[in-house]
Coordinates of C-alpha atoms and ligand atoms in Angstrom, one line a residue:
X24 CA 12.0 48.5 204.9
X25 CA 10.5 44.9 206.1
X26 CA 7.8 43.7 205.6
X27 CA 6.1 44.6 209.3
X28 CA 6.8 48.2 208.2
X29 CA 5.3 48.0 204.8
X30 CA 2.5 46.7 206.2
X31 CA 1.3 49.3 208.1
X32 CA 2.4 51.7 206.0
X33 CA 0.1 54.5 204.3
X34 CA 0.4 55.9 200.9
X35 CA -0.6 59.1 200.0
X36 CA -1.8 59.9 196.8
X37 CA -2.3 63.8 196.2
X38 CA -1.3 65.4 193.1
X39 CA -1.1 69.2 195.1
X40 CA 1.4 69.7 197.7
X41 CA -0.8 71.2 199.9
X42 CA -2.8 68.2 200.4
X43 CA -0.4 65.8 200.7
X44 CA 1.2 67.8 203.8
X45 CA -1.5 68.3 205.5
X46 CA -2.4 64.6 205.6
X47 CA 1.2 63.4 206.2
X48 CA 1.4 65.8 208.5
X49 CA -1.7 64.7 210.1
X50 CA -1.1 60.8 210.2
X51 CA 2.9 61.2 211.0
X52 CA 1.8 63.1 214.4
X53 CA -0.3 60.1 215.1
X54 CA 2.8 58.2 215.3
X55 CA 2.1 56.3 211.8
X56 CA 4.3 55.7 208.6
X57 CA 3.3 58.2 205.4
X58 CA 4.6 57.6 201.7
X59 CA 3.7 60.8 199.3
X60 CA 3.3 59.9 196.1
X61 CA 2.5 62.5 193.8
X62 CA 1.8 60.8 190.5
X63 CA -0.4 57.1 189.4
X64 CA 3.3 55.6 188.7
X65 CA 4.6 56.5 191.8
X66 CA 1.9 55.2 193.7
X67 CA 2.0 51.9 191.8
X68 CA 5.7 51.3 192.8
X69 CA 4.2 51.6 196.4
X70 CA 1.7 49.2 196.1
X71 CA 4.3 46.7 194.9
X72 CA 6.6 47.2 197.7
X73 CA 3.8 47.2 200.1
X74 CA 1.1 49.1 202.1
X75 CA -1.6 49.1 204.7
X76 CA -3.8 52.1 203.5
X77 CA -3.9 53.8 199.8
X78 CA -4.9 57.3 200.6
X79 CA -6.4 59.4 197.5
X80 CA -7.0 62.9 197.0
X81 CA -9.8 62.8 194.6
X82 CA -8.4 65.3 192.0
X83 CA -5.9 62.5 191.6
X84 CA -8.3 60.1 190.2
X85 CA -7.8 62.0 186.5
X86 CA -7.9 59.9 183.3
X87 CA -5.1 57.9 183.2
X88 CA -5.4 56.7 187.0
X89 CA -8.2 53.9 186.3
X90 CA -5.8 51.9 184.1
X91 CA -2.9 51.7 186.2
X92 CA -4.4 51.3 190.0
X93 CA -7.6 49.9 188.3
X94 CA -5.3 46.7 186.9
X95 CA -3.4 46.3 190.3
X96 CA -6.7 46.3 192.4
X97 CA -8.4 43.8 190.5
X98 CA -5.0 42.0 189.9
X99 CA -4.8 41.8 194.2
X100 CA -3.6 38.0 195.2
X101 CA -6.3 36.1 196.9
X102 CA -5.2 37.1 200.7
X103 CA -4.9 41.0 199.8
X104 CA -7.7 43.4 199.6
X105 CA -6.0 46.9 199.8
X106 CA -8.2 49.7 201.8
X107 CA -8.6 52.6 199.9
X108 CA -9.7 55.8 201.5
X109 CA -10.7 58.9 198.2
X110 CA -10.7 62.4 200.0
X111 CA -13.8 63.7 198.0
X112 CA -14.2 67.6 197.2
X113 CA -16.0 70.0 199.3
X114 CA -19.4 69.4 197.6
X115 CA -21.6 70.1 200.4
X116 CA -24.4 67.7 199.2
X117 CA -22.1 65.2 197.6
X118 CA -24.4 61.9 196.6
X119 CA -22.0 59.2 197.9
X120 CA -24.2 56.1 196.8
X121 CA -23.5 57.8 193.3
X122 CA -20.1 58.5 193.9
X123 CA -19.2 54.9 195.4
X124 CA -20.6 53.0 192.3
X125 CA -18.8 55.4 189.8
X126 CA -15.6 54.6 192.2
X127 CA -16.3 50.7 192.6
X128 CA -13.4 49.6 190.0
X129 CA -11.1 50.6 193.7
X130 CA -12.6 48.0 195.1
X131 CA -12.0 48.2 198.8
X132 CA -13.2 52.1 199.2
X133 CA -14.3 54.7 201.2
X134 CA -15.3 58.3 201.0
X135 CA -13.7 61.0 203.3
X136 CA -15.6 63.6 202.8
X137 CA -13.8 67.2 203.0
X138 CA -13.2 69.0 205.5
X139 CA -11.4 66.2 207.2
X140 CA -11.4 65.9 211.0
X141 CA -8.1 65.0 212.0
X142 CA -9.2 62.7 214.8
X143 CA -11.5 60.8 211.8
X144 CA -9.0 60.5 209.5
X145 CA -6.2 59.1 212.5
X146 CA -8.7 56.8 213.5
X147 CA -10.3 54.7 210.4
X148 CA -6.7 55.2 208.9
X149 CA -5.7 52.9 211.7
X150 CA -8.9 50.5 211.7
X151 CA -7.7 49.9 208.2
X152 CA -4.2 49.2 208.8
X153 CA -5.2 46.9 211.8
X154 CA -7.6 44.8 209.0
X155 CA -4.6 45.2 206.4
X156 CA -1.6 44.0 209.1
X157 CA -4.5 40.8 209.0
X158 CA -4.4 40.3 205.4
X159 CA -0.4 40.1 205.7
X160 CA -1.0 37.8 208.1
X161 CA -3.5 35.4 205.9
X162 CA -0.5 35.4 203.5
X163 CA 2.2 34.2 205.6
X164 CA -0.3 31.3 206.3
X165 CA -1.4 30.9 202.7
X166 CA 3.0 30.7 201.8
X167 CA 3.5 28.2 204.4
X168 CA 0.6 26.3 203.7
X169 CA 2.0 25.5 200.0
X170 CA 5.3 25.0 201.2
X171 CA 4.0 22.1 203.2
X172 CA 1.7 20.6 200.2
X173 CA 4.9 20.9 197.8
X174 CA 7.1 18.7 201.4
X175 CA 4.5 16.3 201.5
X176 CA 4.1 15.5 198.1
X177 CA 8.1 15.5 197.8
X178 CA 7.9 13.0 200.8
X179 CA 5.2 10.9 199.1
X180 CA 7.5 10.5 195.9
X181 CA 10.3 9.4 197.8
X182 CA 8.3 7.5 200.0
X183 CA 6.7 5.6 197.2
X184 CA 9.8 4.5 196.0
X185 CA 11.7 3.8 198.8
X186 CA 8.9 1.5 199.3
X187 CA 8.7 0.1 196.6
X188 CA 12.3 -1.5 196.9
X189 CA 11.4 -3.9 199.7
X190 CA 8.4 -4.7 198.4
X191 CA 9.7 -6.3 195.0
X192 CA 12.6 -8.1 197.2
X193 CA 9.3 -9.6 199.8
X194 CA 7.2 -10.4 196.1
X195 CA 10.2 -12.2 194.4
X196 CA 11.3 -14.2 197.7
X197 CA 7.6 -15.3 197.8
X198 CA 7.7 -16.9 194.5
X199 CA 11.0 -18.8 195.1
X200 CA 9.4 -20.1 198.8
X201 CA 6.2 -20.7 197.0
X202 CA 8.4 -22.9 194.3
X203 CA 10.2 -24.8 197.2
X204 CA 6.9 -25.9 198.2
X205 CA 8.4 -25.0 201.9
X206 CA 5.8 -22.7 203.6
X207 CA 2.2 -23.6 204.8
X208 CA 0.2 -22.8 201.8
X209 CA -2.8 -20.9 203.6
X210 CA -0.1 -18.9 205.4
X211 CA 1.9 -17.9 201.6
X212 CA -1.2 -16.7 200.5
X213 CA -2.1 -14.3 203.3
X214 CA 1.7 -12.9 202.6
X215 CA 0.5 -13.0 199.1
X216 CA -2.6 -11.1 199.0
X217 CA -1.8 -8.6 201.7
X218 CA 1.6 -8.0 199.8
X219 CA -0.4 -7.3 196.5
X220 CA -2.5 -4.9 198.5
X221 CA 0.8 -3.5 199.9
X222 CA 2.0 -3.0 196.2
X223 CA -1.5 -1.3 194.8
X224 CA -1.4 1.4 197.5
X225 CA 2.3 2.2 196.3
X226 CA 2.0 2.4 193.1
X227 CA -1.1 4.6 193.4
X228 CA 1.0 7.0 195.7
X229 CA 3.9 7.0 193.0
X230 CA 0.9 7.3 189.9
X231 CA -0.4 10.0 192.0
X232 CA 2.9 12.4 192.3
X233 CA 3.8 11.5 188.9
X234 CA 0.4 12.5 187.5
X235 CA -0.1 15.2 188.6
X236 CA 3.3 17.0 188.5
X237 CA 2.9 15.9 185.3
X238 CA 5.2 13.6 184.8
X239 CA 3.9 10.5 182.8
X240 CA 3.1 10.8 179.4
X241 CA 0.2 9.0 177.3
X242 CA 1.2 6.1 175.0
X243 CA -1.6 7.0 173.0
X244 CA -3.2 5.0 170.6
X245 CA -6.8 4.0 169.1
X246 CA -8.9 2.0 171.3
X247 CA -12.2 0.9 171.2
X248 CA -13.2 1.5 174.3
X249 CA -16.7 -1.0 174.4
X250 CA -13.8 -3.8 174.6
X251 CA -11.8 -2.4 177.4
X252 CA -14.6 -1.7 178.9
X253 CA -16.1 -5.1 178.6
X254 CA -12.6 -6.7 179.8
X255 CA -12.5 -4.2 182.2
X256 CA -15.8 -5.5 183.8
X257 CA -14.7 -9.1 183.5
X258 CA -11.5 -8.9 185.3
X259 CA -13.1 -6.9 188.2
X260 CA -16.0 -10.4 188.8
X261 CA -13.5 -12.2 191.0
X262 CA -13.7 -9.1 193.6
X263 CA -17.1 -8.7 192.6
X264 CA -17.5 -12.3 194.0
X265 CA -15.8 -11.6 197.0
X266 CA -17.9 -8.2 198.0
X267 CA -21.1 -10.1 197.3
X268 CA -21.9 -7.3 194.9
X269 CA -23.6 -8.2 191.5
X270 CA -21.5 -6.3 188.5
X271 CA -23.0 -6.1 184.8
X272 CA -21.6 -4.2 181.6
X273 CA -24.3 -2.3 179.6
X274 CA -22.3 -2.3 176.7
X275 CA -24.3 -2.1 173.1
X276 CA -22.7 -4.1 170.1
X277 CA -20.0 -1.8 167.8
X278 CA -17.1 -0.5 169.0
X279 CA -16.6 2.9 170.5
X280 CA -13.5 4.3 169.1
X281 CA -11.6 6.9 170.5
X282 CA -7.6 8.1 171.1
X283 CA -6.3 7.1 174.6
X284 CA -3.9 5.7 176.3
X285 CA -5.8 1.8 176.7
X286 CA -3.5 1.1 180.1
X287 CA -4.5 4.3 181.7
X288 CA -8.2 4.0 180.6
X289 CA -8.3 0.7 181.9
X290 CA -7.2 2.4 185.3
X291 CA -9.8 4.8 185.3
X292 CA -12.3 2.1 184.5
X293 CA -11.0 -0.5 187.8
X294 CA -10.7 2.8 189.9
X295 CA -14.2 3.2 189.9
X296 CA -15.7 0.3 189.2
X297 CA -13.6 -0.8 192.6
X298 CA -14.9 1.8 194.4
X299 CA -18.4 1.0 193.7
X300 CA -17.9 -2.5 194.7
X301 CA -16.0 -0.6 198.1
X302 CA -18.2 1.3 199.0
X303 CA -21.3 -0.9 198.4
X304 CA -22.7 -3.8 200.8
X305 CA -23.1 -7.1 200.1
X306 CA -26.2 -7.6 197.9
X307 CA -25.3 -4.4 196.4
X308 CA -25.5 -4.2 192.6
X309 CA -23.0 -2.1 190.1
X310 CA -23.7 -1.4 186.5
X311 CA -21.5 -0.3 184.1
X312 CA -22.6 1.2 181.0
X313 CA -21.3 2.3 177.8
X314 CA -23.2 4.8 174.9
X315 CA -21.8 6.8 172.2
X316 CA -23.4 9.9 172.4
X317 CA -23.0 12.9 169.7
X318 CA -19.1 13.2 170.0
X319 CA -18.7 11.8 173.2
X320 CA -18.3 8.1 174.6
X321 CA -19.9 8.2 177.8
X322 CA -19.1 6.2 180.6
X323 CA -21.3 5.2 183.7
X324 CA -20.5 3.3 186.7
X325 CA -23.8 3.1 188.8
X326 CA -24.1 1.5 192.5
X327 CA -26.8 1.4 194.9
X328 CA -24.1 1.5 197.4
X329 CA -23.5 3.7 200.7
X330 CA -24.0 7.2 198.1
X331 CA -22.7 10.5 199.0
X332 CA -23.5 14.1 200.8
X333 CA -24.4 16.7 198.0
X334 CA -20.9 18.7 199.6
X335 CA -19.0 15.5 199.3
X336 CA -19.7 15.0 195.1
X337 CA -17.0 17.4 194.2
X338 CA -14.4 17.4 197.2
X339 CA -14.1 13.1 196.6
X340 CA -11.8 13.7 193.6
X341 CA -9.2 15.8 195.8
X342 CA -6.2 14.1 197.0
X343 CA -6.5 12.3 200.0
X344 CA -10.1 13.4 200.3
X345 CA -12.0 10.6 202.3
X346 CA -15.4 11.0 203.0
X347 CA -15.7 9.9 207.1
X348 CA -16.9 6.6 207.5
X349 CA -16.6 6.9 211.2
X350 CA -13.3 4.7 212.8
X351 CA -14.3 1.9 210.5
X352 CA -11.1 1.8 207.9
X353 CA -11.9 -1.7 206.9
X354 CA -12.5 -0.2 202.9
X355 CA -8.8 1.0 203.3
X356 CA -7.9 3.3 200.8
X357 CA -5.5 6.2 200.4
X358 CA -8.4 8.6 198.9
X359 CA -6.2 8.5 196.0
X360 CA -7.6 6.6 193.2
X361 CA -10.6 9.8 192.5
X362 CA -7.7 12.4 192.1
X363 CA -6.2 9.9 189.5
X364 CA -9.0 8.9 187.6
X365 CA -9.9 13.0 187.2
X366 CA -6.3 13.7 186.0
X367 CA -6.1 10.6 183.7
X368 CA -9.5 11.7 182.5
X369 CA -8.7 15.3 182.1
X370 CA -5.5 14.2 179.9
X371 CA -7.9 12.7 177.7
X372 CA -9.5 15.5 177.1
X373 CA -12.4 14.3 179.0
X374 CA -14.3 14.7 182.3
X375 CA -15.5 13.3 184.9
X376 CA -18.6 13.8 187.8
X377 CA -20.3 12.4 190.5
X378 CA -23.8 12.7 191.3
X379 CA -25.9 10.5 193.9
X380 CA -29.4 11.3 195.4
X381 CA -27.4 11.6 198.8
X382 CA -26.2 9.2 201.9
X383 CA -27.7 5.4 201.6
X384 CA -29.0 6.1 198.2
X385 CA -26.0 4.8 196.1
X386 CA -23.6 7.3 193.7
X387 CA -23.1 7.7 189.4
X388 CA -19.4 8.3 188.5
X389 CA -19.1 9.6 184.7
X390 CA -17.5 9.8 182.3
X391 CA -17.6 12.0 179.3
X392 CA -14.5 11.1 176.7
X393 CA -14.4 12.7 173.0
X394 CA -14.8 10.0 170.4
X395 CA -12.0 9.6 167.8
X396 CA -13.2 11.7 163.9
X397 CA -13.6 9.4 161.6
X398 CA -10.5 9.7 160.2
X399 CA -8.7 8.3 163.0
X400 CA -11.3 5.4 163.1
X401 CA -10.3 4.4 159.9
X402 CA -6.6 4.4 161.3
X403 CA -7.4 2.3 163.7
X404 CA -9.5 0.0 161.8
X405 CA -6.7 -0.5 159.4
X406 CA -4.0 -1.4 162.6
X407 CA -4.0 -4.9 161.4
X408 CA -4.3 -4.4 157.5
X409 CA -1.0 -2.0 157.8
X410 CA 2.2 -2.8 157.7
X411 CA 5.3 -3.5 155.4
X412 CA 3.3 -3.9 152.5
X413 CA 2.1 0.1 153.1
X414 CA 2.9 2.6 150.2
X415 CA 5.8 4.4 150.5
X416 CA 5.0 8.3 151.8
X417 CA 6.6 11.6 151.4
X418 CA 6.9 12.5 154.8
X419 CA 8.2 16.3 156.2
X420 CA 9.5 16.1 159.5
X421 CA 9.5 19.9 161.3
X422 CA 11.4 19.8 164.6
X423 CA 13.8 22.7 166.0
X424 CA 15.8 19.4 168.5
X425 CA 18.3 17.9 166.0
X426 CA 18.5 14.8 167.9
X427 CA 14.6 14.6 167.8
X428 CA 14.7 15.5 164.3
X429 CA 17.2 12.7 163.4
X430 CA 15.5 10.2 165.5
X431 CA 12.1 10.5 163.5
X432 CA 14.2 10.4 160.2
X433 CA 15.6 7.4 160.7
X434 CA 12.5 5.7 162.4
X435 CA 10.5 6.8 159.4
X436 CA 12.9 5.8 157.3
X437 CA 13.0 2.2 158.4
X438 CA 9.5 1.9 157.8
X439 CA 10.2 2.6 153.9
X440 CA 8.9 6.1 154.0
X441 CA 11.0 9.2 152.0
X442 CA 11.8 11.7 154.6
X443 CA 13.2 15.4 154.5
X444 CA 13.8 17.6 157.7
X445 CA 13.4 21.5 158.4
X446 CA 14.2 23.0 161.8
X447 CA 11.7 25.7 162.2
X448 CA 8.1 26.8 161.0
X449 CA 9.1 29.3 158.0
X450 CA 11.6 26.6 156.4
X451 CA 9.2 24.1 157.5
X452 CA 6.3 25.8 155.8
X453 CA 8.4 26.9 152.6
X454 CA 9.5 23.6 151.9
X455 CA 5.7 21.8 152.7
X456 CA 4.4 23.9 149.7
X457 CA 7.4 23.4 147.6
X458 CA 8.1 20.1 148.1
X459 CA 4.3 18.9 148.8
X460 CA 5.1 16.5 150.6
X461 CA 1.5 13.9 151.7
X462 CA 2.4 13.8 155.8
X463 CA 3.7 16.8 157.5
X464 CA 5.0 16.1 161.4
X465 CA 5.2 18.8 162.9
X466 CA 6.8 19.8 166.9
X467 CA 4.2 22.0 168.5
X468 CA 7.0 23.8 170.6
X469 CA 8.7 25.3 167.7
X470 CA 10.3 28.6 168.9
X471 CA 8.9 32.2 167.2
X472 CA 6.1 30.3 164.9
X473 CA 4.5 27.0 167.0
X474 CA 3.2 24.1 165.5
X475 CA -0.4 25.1 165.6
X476 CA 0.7 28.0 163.5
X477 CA 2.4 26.4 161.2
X478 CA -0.6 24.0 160.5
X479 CA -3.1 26.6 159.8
X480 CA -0.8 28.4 157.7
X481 CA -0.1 25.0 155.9
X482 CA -4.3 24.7 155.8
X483 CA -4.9 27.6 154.4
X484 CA -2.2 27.1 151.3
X485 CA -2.8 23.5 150.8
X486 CA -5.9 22.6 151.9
X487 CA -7.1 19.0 153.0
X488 CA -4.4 17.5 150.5
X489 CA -2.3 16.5 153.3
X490 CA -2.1 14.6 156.5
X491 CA -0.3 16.9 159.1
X492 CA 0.8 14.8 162.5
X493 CA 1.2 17.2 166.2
X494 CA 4.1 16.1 168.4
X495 CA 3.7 17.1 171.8
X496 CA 5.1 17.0 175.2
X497 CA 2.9 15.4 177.7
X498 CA -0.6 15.9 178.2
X499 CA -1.9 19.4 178.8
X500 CA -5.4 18.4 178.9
X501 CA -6.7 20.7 176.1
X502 CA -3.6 20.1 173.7
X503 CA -5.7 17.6 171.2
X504 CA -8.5 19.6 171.2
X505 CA -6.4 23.0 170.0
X506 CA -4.3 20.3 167.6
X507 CA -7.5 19.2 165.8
X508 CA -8.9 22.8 166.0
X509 CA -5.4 24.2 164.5
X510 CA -6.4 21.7 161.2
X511 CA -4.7 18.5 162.6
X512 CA -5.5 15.0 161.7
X513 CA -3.4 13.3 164.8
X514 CA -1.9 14.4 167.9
X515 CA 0.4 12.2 169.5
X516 CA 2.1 12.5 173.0
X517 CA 5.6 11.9 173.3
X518 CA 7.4 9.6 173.8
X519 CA 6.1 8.3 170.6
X520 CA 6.3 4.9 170.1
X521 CA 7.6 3.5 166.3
X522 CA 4.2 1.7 165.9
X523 CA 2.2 5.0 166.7
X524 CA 3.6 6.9 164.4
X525 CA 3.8 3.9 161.5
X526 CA -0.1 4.3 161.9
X527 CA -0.6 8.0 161.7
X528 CA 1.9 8.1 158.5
X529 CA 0.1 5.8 156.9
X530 CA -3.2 6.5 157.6
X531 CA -5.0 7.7 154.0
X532 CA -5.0 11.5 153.6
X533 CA -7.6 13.2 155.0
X534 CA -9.3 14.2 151.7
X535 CA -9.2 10.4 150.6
Ligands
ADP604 P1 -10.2 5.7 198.5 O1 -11.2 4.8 197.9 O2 -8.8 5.2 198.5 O3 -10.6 6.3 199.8 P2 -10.8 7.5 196.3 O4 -10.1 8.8 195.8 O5 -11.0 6.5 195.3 O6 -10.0 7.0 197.5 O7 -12.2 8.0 196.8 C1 -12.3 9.1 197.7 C2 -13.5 9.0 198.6 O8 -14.7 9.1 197.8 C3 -13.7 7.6 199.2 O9 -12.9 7.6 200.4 C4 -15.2 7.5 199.5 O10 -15.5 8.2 200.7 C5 -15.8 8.3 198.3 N1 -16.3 7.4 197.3 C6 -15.6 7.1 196.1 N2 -16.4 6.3 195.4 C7 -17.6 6.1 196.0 C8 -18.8 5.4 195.7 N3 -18.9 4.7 194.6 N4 -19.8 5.5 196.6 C9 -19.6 6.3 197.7 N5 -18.5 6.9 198.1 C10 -17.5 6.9 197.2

């Protein structure tokens, strides 16, 4: 049957023959498509292959029925809301208000009450398929809809990086003419500058596809994030300069540790910082400032710029979500660089708002980021002190991929450390409390037992005794949080580089 037909068909659920007859009989002399279904299953099976109208005799609606059709009306996609008709018994003063409430979990229903007039029943049975054949439409729209996101952002992809071919052959010629001394010098630097621009925008449309189809990882590290900050700010005067716009850091003294990826947090920081400065005028002012606050490092970046609509604060981190400006595209832009601060952010673990008393009143971006535990302060704090003069470690490397398992042997290795391997949580576990190893890595995507598992179990025989590493694929935003939560001292992303991992080995144990 296709789908046209489904769609206007009804189903009948009556549990009596009798009933079911006379309704089929009723609805299939109006000319419309009937389906009996005598039981919750059968009915169910319907559903899934489609329908216009659910028709129910209310002696149907026993026990068992509110857990079957109960779960597949509230489980209804976002375009489908399924019309459900309950022929109630002959009560001749039945209290529908009552009866509606009590019968809300069908969502989309209406009483019949019995004795049915055939010409009722014919005609809000076909008012309902004619609101139903509407849903089916809303769906076919909804499908292509995300079949034309998931082209464009295939197109973007490739377009980025069939761009960014030509663009590296333009960038290198220009340094070999500007060498030669044999172009006008004002002239080289337009081609410079509007070629640099050329190479921002591309990169952001490659950052942006790769981001968020989740295809970069974190290199992550710890980072004092006052410094970036504060470097951040600096490098970000020259443009300052050239928007007339006044920029300060508020940055107290002491560091502000935390976990991230410093080249990526750096982005996040020029991303909107450079948007302040964009969309600002000159004699604007920008502040950015910096407080540790509970367990959080939080970021602001304040202007007294052009501000934004209370319905534009949450829409501007979509992708290619300007707000209009009119015709006037002289701040250029791909409405790109909110979408990639949000996801950077987000894979941090962190968020990120706006908020701004509305249009001509400038905007706040922030930031909220969690601050690295102590533990992994000390890490960082000892980056320097580190090195080949570290102790030796007994380290336990759980990993079901032999090549990854091999690979962080022999890395580990090199650095002087003892290593032994298991290939899955049990083994891994058994030989952790046998062998008592001080650092544990551990793969979160073990199969049957995963790595959070295996550190609680290791937790809850060993205690604090021993420093237990997560290994994970990239970023799900919420990863580090359920890695510390699961009773681990370090998460780290891979690809892991041989310096990140020399730092979390050697960090002291978290009991020291
Ligand atoms: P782009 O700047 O390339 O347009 P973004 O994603 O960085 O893209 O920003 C999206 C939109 O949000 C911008 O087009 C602008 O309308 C608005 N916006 C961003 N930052 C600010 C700001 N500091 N003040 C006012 N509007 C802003």
């Amino acid at each position: 049957m296709s789908d046209l037909h489904r769609s206007e068909r009804v189903l009948v659920l009556a549990p009596t023959g009798r009933d079911a007859e006379v309704a089929s009989n009723v609805l299939r002399t109006a000319g419309l498509s009937v389906m009996v279904c005598r039981d919750v299953p059968g009915a169910l099976e319907g559903l899934r292959e489609g329908a216009a109208v659910l028709l129910i005799a209310q002696e149907a609606l026993g026990d068992g029925a509110r857990d079957g059709l109960g779960e597949w009306i509230a489980h209804q996609p976002p375009w489908s809301d399924m019309p459900v008709f309950v022929v109630t018994g002959a009560a001749p003063r039945l209290d529908h208000a009552h009866a509606l409430r009590r019968l809300s979990w069908l969502g989309n229903v209406l009483l019949l009450d019995r004795p049915l007039r055939r010409a009722t029943l014919v005609s809000v049975v076909r008012s309902a398929i004619r609101a139903r054949q509407r849903q089916y439409a809303a769906r076919e729209v909804l499908a292509a809809r995300e079949r034309e996101v998931a082209a464009r952002d295939q197109f973007l992809a490739m377009l980025g990086h069939e761009l960014r071919n030509p663009l590296g052959a333009i960038v290198l010629a220009l340094d070999v003419i500007d060498r030669r001394g044999a172009a006008e010098p004002r002239q080289l630097d337009v081609v410079r500058r509007q070629s640099r621009q050329l190479s921002r925008l591309v990169d952001d449309l490659l950052d942006v596809s790769r981001v968020t189809s989740g295809k970069i990882a974190l290199h992550n590290r710890p980072v004092d994030l006052a410094g970036l900050v504060i470097r951040a700010v600096e490098a970000m005067q020259p443009s300052a300069a050239a928007a007339g716009v006044s920029l300060r850091a508020e940055v107290a003294p002491g560091e502000v540790p935390l976990v991230g990826d410093p080249v990526r947090l750096e982005q996040v920081v020029a991303n909107l910082v450079g948007n302040a400065l964009k969309y600002n005028r000159p004699g604007g002012h920008v502040v950015v400032a910096l407080e540790a606050s509970g367990d959080e490092a939080v970021l602001r970046v304040r202007d007294d710029g052009i501000g934004l609509a209370e319905h534009d604060l949450e829409r501007v981190f979509d992708t290619f979500v300007q707000v209009d400006t009119g015709l006037d595209r002289a701040r250029g832009g791909l409405g790109l660089g909110l979408t990639l601060v949000k996801t950077l952010v987000a894979m941090h673990g962190g968020q990120v708002r706006a908020d701004s008393a509305g249009p001509g009143k400038g905007s706040t971006f922030t930031i909220r980021l969690p601050l690295a535990a102590s533990a992994e302060r000390a890490a960082g704090a000892d980056r320097d002190g580190a090195g080949s003069g570290a102790r030796s470690r007994r380290v336990l490397v759980i990993d079901d991929s032999p090549d990854n398992r091999e690979v962080a042997q022999s890395a580990l290795e090199m650095l002087g450390h003892v290593v032994s391997v298991a290939g899955d949580g049990p083994s891994g576990i058994e030989q952790a409390i046998r062998g008592d190893p001080e650092v544990v890595v551990i793969d979160i995507g073990l199969p049957g037992l995963d790595g959070y598992e295996v550190a609680r179990r290791l937790r809850a025989a060993r205690g604090r005794g021993m420093t237990l590493i997560a290994l994970t694929g990239y970023g799900q935003p919420d990863d580090r949080q359920r890695a510390l939560e699961a009773g681990f001292d370090v998460h780290l992303t891979k690809p892991v580089e041989i310096e990140a991992l020399r730092r979390a080995v050697e960090r002291p144990p978290p009991d020291a």
